[in-house]
Amino acid sequence: MRRVILARMNSSFAPLRCAVVGANRGQTFIEAAKRQAGQVELVALCDTNPDALLKWQNEDGIRCYHDYQQLLDDENVDVVCIATPVPLHARQAILALESGKHVLSEVTAAYTMDECWDLVEAVERTKKTYMMAENYCYMRENLLLQNMVEQGVFGDITYASGAYLHDCRELLWNENEELTWRGDLRGKYYGNTYPTHSLGPVSRWLGIGKTDRYKTTATWGTRSLAIPDFAARNFPHRPEYFAPGAFPGNDNAITMLKTEKGIVVEIRVDWASPRPHNMARHELQGTRASYTTQEPGRESLIWIEGRSETNSKGVAGKWEAVSNYYQEFEHPLWREHLLDAEKAGHGGGDFFVLREFAAAIREERAPMIDVYDAVTWSCITPLSMKSIDENNGAVEVPDFKKPRRVF
């Protein structure tokens, strides 16, 4: 198994000098840098849209760039936080690594298999720290579940699921009725196009990359009806947006994975169907416990053998609120930083991402979500397309800790 040896920082005490690429979507990183004052210092912003940089041009100590390469040439930048459109993430990350910068990238990490392998090889070659900013892994409830699994509460895991359901149709067009990068994406890609919010927490619970790995995957997709319908109602004078085949991406995509230990995982993505959002839906089943989220606004439920209502033969009785177990099983991160994390976005996850990234650099260790995790979760998109193309057949999930296989 290959191992990344992290580069040593010149100083263990100076704040990491951070540049954010993508000033609008990167607001999360900007706010996080403010909360990490003394550890991380925001020194530069880069955006191809001049309007996005207007409010920063007169800020003391912040340099503004329109050209990405000029930013990478800045020797006074240690860290690049990438918050650009998804199709740019992998190539921009590789360029930053090769320029001697550490990289924190928004999800997803890559969109093709070649990008996945190129990213892994760039991290291994440059010895720089790379982390994917999957904030869902740091949500309070998701870390509670991780802690419970690690302490054996669930027994042996047999099944897990996750779903990201978010009607994003109005984000596919700009005010000029032209496609945004999201709209362009939906016109080119299909299958499971946004897997990591669902798959990330599940992978942490299952110990993927540590004690188990995904072995095979297969994907099924529904017809693409919701986006053309939206376009026909809102842009009736633009028939190219609702012509047959305009948006090949599926309304729903269901991806199944199987691990080497035989655990079955189900991941669903739907960012087209008309429905209120439900962006963090999960289930977890073990031999001694079961967990399920409910619709937004309702508390998640858990049943634990010997703790929850159980008959004399060990058969489950009633569910109970998962909040009953925070006092006993609160994850150490949340136990220590509860008040600060509750103020952050994405269920508190945004508080921990940049903090963990900076700590990994200073401690010369791999971050919690390293490049191998990032590409293993992200490669589901190209593998889902391959599966659909092969009549929903099972395809192999690569082990990115081994050398690239050339077919």
GROMACS .gro file of C-alpha atoms in nm:
model
  407
    1MET     CA    1   0.000   0.000   0.000
    2ARG     CA    2   0.134   0.342  -0.094
    3ARG     CA    3   0.160   0.613   0.169
    4VAL     CA    4   0.172   0.989   0.131
    5ILE     CA    5   0.458   1.152   0.322
    6LEU     CA    6   0.347   1.506   0.403
    7ALA     CA    7   0.579   1.800   0.345
    8ARG     CA    8   0.713   1.988   0.647
    9MET     CA    9   0.602   2.349   0.696
   10ASN     CA   10   0.876   2.611   0.730
   11SER     CA   11   0.723   2.731   1.056
   12SER     CA   12   0.502   2.549   1.302
   13PHE     CA   13   0.360   2.871   1.441
   14ALA     CA   14   0.303   3.122   1.162
   15PRO     CA   15  -0.059   3.136   1.035
   16LEU     CA   16  -0.119   2.945   0.714
   17ARG     CA   17  -0.163   3.199   0.435
   18CYS     CA   18  -0.484   3.107   0.257
   19ALA     CA   19  -0.619   3.195  -0.089
   20VAL     CA   20  -0.979   3.124  -0.186
   21VAL     CA   21  -1.059   3.053  -0.551
   22GLY     CA   22  -1.421   3.130  -0.630
   23ALA     CA   23  -1.523   3.429  -0.421
   24ASN     CA   24  -1.899   3.363  -0.418
   25ARG     CA   25  -1.914   2.991  -0.353
   26GLY     CA   26  -1.600   3.027  -0.142
   27GLN     CA   27  -1.777   3.238   0.120
   28THR     CA   28  -1.782   2.931   0.344
   29PHE     CA   29  -1.401   2.917   0.340
   30ILE     CA   30  -1.378   3.293   0.392
   31GLU     CA   31  -1.596   3.278   0.703
   32ALA     CA   32  -1.408   2.971   0.829
   33ALA     CA   33  -1.076   3.153   0.794
   34LYS     CA   34  -1.211   3.433   1.014
   35ARG     CA   35  -1.304   3.179   1.282
   36GLN     CA   36  -0.956   3.028   1.265
   37ALA     CA   37  -0.773   3.358   1.321
   38GLY     CA   38  -0.418   3.292   1.436
   39GLN     CA   39  -0.413   2.956   1.259
   40VAL     CA   40  -0.525   3.061   0.911
   41GLU     CA   41  -0.496   3.403   0.750
   42LEU     CA   42  -0.693   3.498   0.439
   43VAL     CA   43  -0.444   3.671   0.208
   44ALA     CA   44  -0.585   3.635  -0.145
   45LEU     CA   45  -0.896   3.580  -0.353
   46CYS     CA   46  -0.929   3.473  -0.714
   47ASP     CA   47  -1.234   3.495  -0.939
   48THR     CA   48  -1.280   3.542  -1.312
   49ASN     CA   49  -1.581   3.766  -1.241
   50PRO     CA   50  -1.456   4.115  -1.146
   51ASP     CA   51  -1.783   4.192  -0.963
   52ALA     CA   52  -1.720   3.907  -0.720
   53LEU     CA   53  -1.399   4.075  -0.605
   54LEU     CA   54  -1.525   4.433  -0.574
   55LYS     CA   55  -1.590   4.426  -0.198
   56TRP     CA   56  -1.240   4.285  -0.133
   57GLN     CA   57  -1.024   4.514  -0.345
   58ASN     CA   58  -0.980   4.771  -0.069
   59GLU     CA   59  -0.929   4.520   0.213
   60ASP     CA   60  -0.588   4.552   0.375
   61GLY     CA   61  -0.369   4.246   0.330
   62ILE     CA   62  -0.591   4.076   0.070
   63ARG     CA   63  -0.467   4.047  -0.289
   64CYS     CA   64  -0.723   3.996  -0.565
   65TYR     CA   65  -0.655   3.795  -0.879
   66HIS     CA   66  -0.853   3.733  -1.197
   67ASP     CA   67  -0.598   3.487  -1.334
   68TYR     CA   68  -0.554   3.156  -1.154
   69GLN     CA   69  -0.194   3.105  -1.264
   70GLN     CA   70  -0.097   3.444  -1.124
   71LEU     CA   71  -0.240   3.335  -0.790
   72LEU     CA   72  -0.039   3.012  -0.803
   73ASP     CA   73   0.275   3.215  -0.875
   74ASP     CA   74   0.223   3.408  -0.549
   75GLU     CA   75   0.493   3.279  -0.313
   76ASN     CA   76   0.310   3.429  -0.016
   77VAL     CA   77   0.026   3.175  -0.041
   78ASP     CA   78   0.056   2.843   0.144
   79VAL     CA   79  -0.296   2.705   0.096
   80VAL     CA   80  -0.546   2.717  -0.190
   81CYS     CA   81  -0.915   2.660  -0.111
   82ILE     CA   82  -1.102   2.568  -0.430
   83ALA     CA   83  -1.468   2.668  -0.451
   84THR     CA   84  -1.514   2.695  -0.827
   85PRO     CA   85  -1.763   2.505  -1.048
   86VAL     CA   86  -1.735   2.130  -0.992
   87PRO     CA   87  -1.586   2.038  -1.333
   88LEU     CA   88  -1.283   2.258  -1.256
   89HIS     CA   89  -1.194   2.112  -0.917
   90ALA     CA   90  -0.955   1.833  -1.011
   91ARG     CA   91  -0.744   2.023  -1.265
   92GLN     CA   92  -0.722   2.333  -1.047
   93ALA     CA   93  -0.622   2.118  -0.748
   94ILE     CA   94  -0.347   1.946  -0.948
   95LEU     CA   95  -0.209   2.280  -1.070
   96ALA     CA   96  -0.204   2.412  -0.713
   97LEU     CA   97  -0.029   2.102  -0.579
   98GLU     CA   98   0.232   2.124  -0.852
   99SER     CA   99   0.285   2.490  -0.760
  100GLY     CA  100   0.377   2.389  -0.406
  101LYS     CA  101   0.042   2.473  -0.243
  102HIS     CA  102  -0.165   2.263  -0.005
  103VAL     CA  103  -0.522   2.217  -0.133
  104LEU     CA  104  -0.865   2.214   0.029
  105SER     CA  105  -1.125   2.140  -0.238
  106GLU     CA  106  -1.501   2.170  -0.238
  107VAL     CA  107  -1.696   1.860  -0.340
  108THR     CA  108  -1.676   1.670  -0.559
  109ALA     CA  109  -1.305   1.610  -0.605
  110ALA     CA  110  -1.314   1.486  -0.966
  111TYR     CA  111  -1.558   1.400  -1.243
  112THR     CA  112  -1.371   1.144  -1.453
  113MET     CA  113  -1.162   0.838  -1.372
  114ASP     CA  114  -0.853   0.996  -1.526
  115GLU     CA  115  -0.899   1.300  -1.303
  116CYS     CA  116  -0.926   1.075  -0.998
  117TRP     CA  117  -0.600   0.898  -1.077
  118ASP     CA  118  -0.422   1.218  -1.179
  119LEU     CA  119  -0.520   1.380  -0.849
  120VAL     CA  120  -0.392   1.086  -0.642
  121GLU     CA  121  -0.064   1.081  -0.831
  122ALA     CA  122  -0.022   1.459  -0.792
  123VAL     CA  123  -0.060   1.435  -0.413
  124GLU     CA  124   0.185   1.145  -0.395
  125ARG     CA  125   0.433   1.320  -0.624
  126THR     CA  126   0.426   1.663  -0.456
  127LYS     CA  127   0.395   1.541  -0.095
  128LYS     CA  128   0.149   1.824  -0.031
  129THR     CA  129  -0.163   1.800   0.185
  130TYR     CA  130  -0.493   1.754   0.002
  131MET     CA  131  -0.834   1.740   0.169
  132MET     CA  132  -1.186   1.734   0.028
  133ALA     CA  133  -1.419   1.964   0.221
  134GLU     CA  134  -1.707   1.720   0.271
  135ASN     CA  135  -1.875   1.903   0.557
  136TYR     CA  136  -2.157   1.648   0.592
  137CYS     CA  137  -1.908   1.412   0.759
  138TYR     CA  138  -1.874   1.664   1.043
  139MET     CA  139  -2.243   1.718   1.116
  140ARG     CA  140  -2.318   1.650   1.480
  141GLU     CA  141  -2.548   1.355   1.423
  142ASN     CA  142  -2.320   1.196   1.165
  143LEU     CA  143  -2.023   1.210   1.403
  144LEU     CA  144  -2.242   1.076   1.684
  145LEU     CA  145  -2.320   0.774   1.465
  146GLN     CA  146  -1.954   0.731   1.378
  147ASN     CA  147  -1.862   0.727   1.746
  148MET     CA  148  -2.136   0.474   1.826
  149VAL     CA  149  -2.024   0.245   1.544
  150GLU     CA  150  -1.662   0.264   1.655
  151GLN     CA  151  -1.764   0.175   2.010
  152GLY     CA  152  -1.950  -0.134   1.888
  153VAL     CA  153  -2.304  -0.018   1.959
  154PHE     CA  154  -2.431  -0.134   1.619
  155GLY     CA  155  -2.258  -0.472   1.623
  156ASP     CA  156  -2.170  -0.582   1.269
  157ILE     CA  157  -2.299  -0.345   0.999
  158THR     CA  158  -2.500  -0.506   0.720
  159TYR     CA  159  -2.660  -0.214   0.531
  160ALA     CA  160  -2.640   0.164   0.499
  161SER     CA  161  -2.807   0.420   0.278
  162GLY     CA  162  -2.790   0.789   0.200
  163ALA     CA  163  -2.989   1.029  -0.014
  164TYR     CA  164  -2.938   1.385  -0.134
  165LEU     CA  165  -3.272   1.526  -0.252
  166HIS     CA  166  -3.256   1.892  -0.354
  167ASP     CA  167  -3.458   2.060  -0.627
  168CYS     CA  168  -3.188   2.269  -0.799
  169ARG     CA  169  -3.370   2.344  -1.125
  170GLU     CA  170  -3.378   2.721  -1.077
  171LEU     CA  171  -2.997   2.714  -1.040
  172LEU     CA  172  -2.952   2.575  -1.392
  173TRP     CA  173  -3.017   2.912  -1.561
  174ASN     CA  174  -2.892   3.265  -1.498
  175GLU     CA  175  -3.092   3.588  -1.519
  176ASN     CA  176  -3.028   3.600  -1.895
  177GLU     CA  177  -3.189   3.258  -1.942
  178GLU     CA  178  -2.854   3.104  -2.032
  179LEU     CA  179  -2.727   2.783  -1.874
  180THR     CA  180  -2.510   2.813  -1.566
  181TRP     CA  181  -2.229   2.564  -1.508
  182ARG     CA  182  -2.483   2.342  -1.328
  183GLY     CA  183  -2.711   2.351  -1.630
  184ASP     CA  184  -2.422   2.273  -1.859
  185LEU     CA  185  -2.330   1.982  -1.634
  186ARG     CA  186  -2.680   1.837  -1.655
  187GLY     CA  187  -2.659   1.853  -2.032
  188LYS     CA  188  -2.342   1.643  -2.042
  189TYR     CA  189  -2.350   1.400  -1.748
  190TYR     CA  190  -2.595   1.144  -1.616
  191GLY     CA  191  -2.600   0.882  -1.342
  192ASN     CA  192  -2.509   0.969  -0.984
  193THR     CA  193  -2.369   1.317  -1.040
  194TYR     CA  194  -2.339   1.434  -0.676
  195PRO     CA  195  -2.263   1.138  -0.449
  196THR     CA  196  -2.034   1.262  -0.171
  197HIS     CA  197  -2.282   1.430   0.067
  198SER     CA  198  -2.457   1.095   0.103
  199LEU     CA  199  -2.166   0.858   0.061
  200GLY     CA  200  -1.917   1.048   0.278
  201PRO     CA  201  -2.080   0.993   0.618
  202VAL     CA  202  -2.170   0.633   0.529
  203SER     CA  203  -1.809   0.564   0.430
  204ARG     CA  204  -1.687   0.700   0.764
  205TRP     CA  205  -1.932   0.477   0.953
  206LEU     CA  206  -1.818   0.169   0.758
  207GLY     CA  207  -1.446   0.235   0.793
  208ILE     CA  208  -1.398   0.254   0.417
  209GLY     CA  209  -1.030   0.298   0.342
  210LYS     CA  210  -0.930   0.161   0.682
  211THR     CA  211  -1.099  -0.172   0.759
  212ASP     CA  212  -1.306  -0.219   0.443
  213ARG     CA  213  -1.332  -0.094   0.087
  214TYR     CA  214  -1.594  -0.068  -0.186
  215LYS     CA  215  -1.557  -0.354  -0.430
  216THR     CA  216  -1.835  -0.320  -0.690
  217THR     CA  217  -2.108  -0.073  -0.781
  218ALA     CA  218  -2.409  -0.053  -1.013
  219THR     CA  219  -2.645   0.236  -1.091
  220TRP     CA  220  -2.999   0.275  -1.224
  221GLY     CA  221  -3.147   0.603  -1.345
  222THR     CA  222  -3.501   0.723  -1.404
  223ARG     CA  223  -3.615   0.919  -1.708
  224SER     CA  224  -3.526   1.288  -1.731
  225LEU     CA  225  -3.860   1.467  -1.709
  226ALA     CA  226  -3.845   1.730  -1.434
  227ILE     CA  227  -3.593   1.971  -1.593
  228PRO     CA  228  -3.752   1.980  -1.942
  229ASP     CA  229  -4.091   2.033  -1.776
  230PHE     CA  230  -3.951   2.322  -1.571
  231ALA     CA  231  -3.795   2.472  -1.884
  232ALA     CA  232  -4.114   2.442  -2.089
  233ARG     CA  233  -4.313   2.627  -1.820
  234ASN     CA  234  -4.056   2.898  -1.751
  235PHE     CA  235  -3.887   2.942  -2.091
  236PRO     CA  236  -4.155   2.851  -2.348
  237HIS     CA  237  -3.975   3.066  -2.607
  238ARG     CA  238  -3.656   2.853  -2.570
  239PRO     CA  239  -3.756   2.513  -2.713
  240GLU     CA  240  -3.393   2.394  -2.712
  241TYR     CA  241  -3.423   2.359  -2.335
  242PHE     CA  242  -3.713   2.112  -2.347
  243ALA     CA  243  -3.635   1.931  -2.672
  244PRO     CA  244  -3.594   1.553  -2.641
  245GLY     CA  245  -3.248   1.470  -2.508
  246ALA     CA  246  -3.168   1.826  -2.397
  247PHE     CA  247  -3.092   1.707  -2.044
  248PRO     CA  248  -2.988   1.340  -2.040
  249GLY     CA  249  -2.918   1.339  -1.667
  250ASN     CA  250  -3.164   1.129  -1.470
  251ASP     CA  251  -3.419   1.284  -1.234
  252ASN     CA  252  -3.328   1.010  -0.986
  253ALA     CA  253  -3.021   0.790  -0.977
  254ILE     CA  254  -2.990   0.494  -0.743
  255THR     CA  255  -2.640   0.358  -0.687
  256MET     CA  256  -2.574   0.029  -0.508
  257LEU     CA  257  -2.232  -0.061  -0.372
  258LYS     CA  258  -2.096  -0.373  -0.208
  259THR     CA  259  -1.791  -0.380   0.016
  260GLU     CA  260  -1.532  -0.653   0.052
  261LYS     CA  261  -1.694  -0.747   0.386
  262GLY     CA  262  -2.030  -0.787   0.212
  263ILE     CA  263  -2.199  -0.470   0.338
  264VAL     CA  264  -2.455  -0.330   0.094
  265VAL     CA  265  -2.482   0.049   0.049
  266GLU     CA  266  -2.756   0.236  -0.134
  267ILE     CA  267  -2.700   0.597  -0.247
  268ARG     CA  268  -2.969   0.810  -0.413
  269VAL     CA  269  -2.932   1.152  -0.571
  270ASP     CA  270  -3.213   1.367  -0.708
  271TRP     CA  271  -3.153   1.735  -0.775
  272ALA     CA  272  -3.431   1.777  -1.029
  273SER     CA  273  -3.767   1.646  -0.901
  274PRO     CA  274  -4.016   1.897  -0.756
  275ARG     CA  275  -4.017   1.843  -0.380
  276PRO     CA  276  -3.902   2.019  -0.063
  277HIS     CA  277  -3.538   1.947  -0.001
  278ASN     CA  278  -3.411   1.662   0.213
  279MET     CA  279  -3.036   1.678   0.177
  280ALA     CA  280  -2.920   1.450   0.460
  281ARG     CA  281  -3.128   1.132   0.465
  282HIS     CA  282  -2.958   0.820   0.600
  283GLU     CA  283  -3.018   0.473   0.736
  284LEU     CA  284  -2.777   0.240   0.915
  285GLN     CA  285  -2.843  -0.123   1.004
  286GLY     CA  286  -2.632  -0.344   1.225
  287THR     CA  287  -2.684  -0.671   1.410
  288ARG     CA  288  -2.742  -0.486   1.739
  289ALA     CA  289  -2.886  -0.148   1.643
  290SER     CA  290  -3.072   0.044   1.371
  291TYR     CA  291  -3.086   0.414   1.281
  292THR     CA  292  -3.302   0.617   1.045
  293THR     CA  293  -3.352   0.984   0.970
  294GLN     CA  294  -3.700   1.125   0.916
  295GLU     CA  295  -3.833   1.408   0.704
  296PRO     CA  296  -3.675   1.750   0.775
  297GLY     CA  297  -3.795   1.899   1.100
  298ARG     CA  298  -3.850   1.563   1.267
  299GLU     CA  299  -3.591   1.402   1.490
  300SER     CA  300  -3.394   1.098   1.378
  301LEU     CA  301  -3.471   0.764   1.539
  302ILE     CA  302  -3.259   0.484   1.679
  303TRP     CA  303  -3.315   0.142   1.830
  304ILE     CA  304  -3.044  -0.035   2.031
  305GLU     CA  305  -3.078  -0.390   2.156
  306GLY     CA  306  -3.072  -0.401   2.534
  307ARG     CA  307  -3.128  -0.025   2.564
  308SER     CA  308  -3.436   0.052   2.357
  309GLU     CA  309  -3.764  -0.137   2.403
  310THR     CA  310  -3.686  -0.502   2.321
  311ASN     CA  311  -3.871  -0.826   2.395
  312SER     CA  312  -3.718  -1.129   2.566
  313LYS     CA  313  -3.600  -1.275   2.235
  314GLY     CA  314  -3.421  -0.957   2.130
  315VAL     CA  315  -3.686  -0.842   1.884
  316ALA     CA  316  -3.713  -0.465   1.849
  317GLY     CA  317  -4.003  -0.284   2.007
  318LYS     CA  318  -4.020   0.094   1.971
  319TRP     CA  319  -3.788   0.352   1.820
  320GLU     CA  320  -3.649   0.626   2.041
  321ALA     CA  321  -3.501   0.969   1.972
  322VAL     CA  322  -3.134   0.967   1.878
  323SER     CA  323  -3.086   1.273   2.103
  324ASN     CA  324  -3.120   1.041   2.403
  325TYR     CA  325  -2.762   0.930   2.335
  326TYR     CA  326  -2.574   1.257   2.294
  327GLN     CA  327  -2.470   1.271   2.656
  328GLU     CA  328  -2.310   0.927   2.639
  329PHE     CA  329  -2.186   0.910   2.279
  330GLU     CA  330  -2.125   1.270   2.172
  331HIS     CA  331  -1.821   1.274   1.944
  332PRO     CA  332  -1.516   1.433   2.112
  333LEU     CA  333  -1.500   1.706   1.846
  334TRP     CA  334  -1.853   1.820   1.919
  335ARG     CA  335  -1.814   1.776   2.293
  336GLU     CA  336  -1.522   2.019   2.284
  337HIS     CA  337  -1.652   2.270   2.026
  338LEU     CA  338  -2.032   2.253   2.057
  339LEU     CA  339  -2.098   2.624   2.107
  340ASP     CA  340  -1.874   2.735   1.819
  341ALA     CA  341  -1.985   2.462   1.579
  342GLU     CA  342  -2.355   2.532   1.632
  343LYS     CA  343  -2.301   2.879   1.481
  344ALA     CA  344  -2.154   2.741   1.157
  345GLY     CA  345  -2.332   2.634   0.841
  346HIS     CA  346  -2.417   2.285   0.712
  347GLY     CA  347  -2.518   2.156   1.053
  348GLY     CA  348  -2.194   2.276   1.210
  349GLY     CA  349  -1.979   2.092   0.959
  350ASP     CA  350  -1.828   2.410   0.818
  351PHE     CA  351  -1.660   2.486   1.152
  352PHE     CA  352  -1.449   2.171   1.146
  353VAL     CA  353  -1.334   2.142   0.783
  354LEU     CA  354  -1.073   2.420   0.766
  355ARG     CA  355  -0.972   2.351   1.127
  356GLU     CA  356  -0.893   1.987   1.043
  357PHE     CA  357  -0.713   2.081   0.722
  358ALA     CA  358  -0.485   2.329   0.900
  359ALA     CA  359  -0.418   2.081   1.182
  360ALA     CA  360  -0.321   1.809   0.933
  361ILE     CA  361  -0.066   2.040   0.770
  362ARG     CA  362   0.087   2.146   1.102
  363GLU     CA  363   0.093   1.793   1.245
  364GLU     CA  364   0.229   1.647   0.919
  365ARG     CA  365  -0.040   1.383   0.893
  366ALA     CA  366  -0.312   1.290   0.649
  367PRO     CA  367  -0.638   1.481   0.700
  368MET     CA  368  -0.958   1.307   0.801
  369ILE     CA  369  -1.081   1.314   0.440
  370ASP     CA  370  -0.766   1.255   0.237
  371VAL     CA  371  -0.715   1.221  -0.137
  372TYR     CA  372  -0.795   0.847  -0.132
  373ASP     CA  373  -1.129   0.911   0.038
  374ALA     CA  374  -1.198   1.201  -0.198
  375VAL     CA  375  -1.152   1.003  -0.519
  376THR     CA  376  -1.318   0.687  -0.386
  377TRP     CA  377  -1.635   0.881  -0.313
  378SER     CA  378  -1.614   1.100  -0.622
  379CYS     CA  379  -1.544   0.821  -0.872
  380ILE     CA  380  -1.901   0.701  -0.825
  381THR     CA  381  -2.005   0.957  -1.088
  382PRO     CA  382  -1.803   0.816  -1.380
  383LEU     CA  383  -1.860   0.459  -1.259
  384SER     CA  384  -2.236   0.520  -1.247
  385MET     CA  385  -2.228   0.635  -1.608
  386LYS     CA  386  -2.030   0.325  -1.704
  387SER     CA  387  -2.279   0.102  -1.522
  388ILE     CA  388  -2.578   0.263  -1.696
  389ASP     CA  389  -2.403   0.230  -2.033
  390GLU     CA  390  -2.353  -0.142  -1.960
  391ASN     CA  391  -2.722  -0.209  -1.891
  392ASN     CA  392  -2.688  -0.134  -1.516
  393GLY     CA  393  -2.413  -0.391  -1.477
  394ALA     CA  394  -2.181  -0.410  -1.178
  395VAL     CA  395  -1.845  -0.239  -1.229
  396GLU     CA  396  -1.530  -0.258  -1.019
  397VAL     CA  397  -1.441   0.023  -0.779
  398PRO     CA  398  -1.064   0.080  -0.803
  399ASP     CA  399  -0.832   0.067  -0.504
  400PHE     CA  400  -0.665   0.405  -0.540
  401LYS     CA  401  -0.391   0.307  -0.294
  402LYS     CA  402  -0.255   0.071  -0.558
  403PRO     CA  403  -0.090   0.175  -0.885
  404ARG     CA  404  -0.313   0.289  -1.170
  405ARG     CA  405  -0.431   0.006  -1.391
  406VAL     CA  406  -0.413   0.077  -1.762
  407PHE     CA  407  -0.661  -0.109  -1.978
   0.00000   0.00000   0.00000
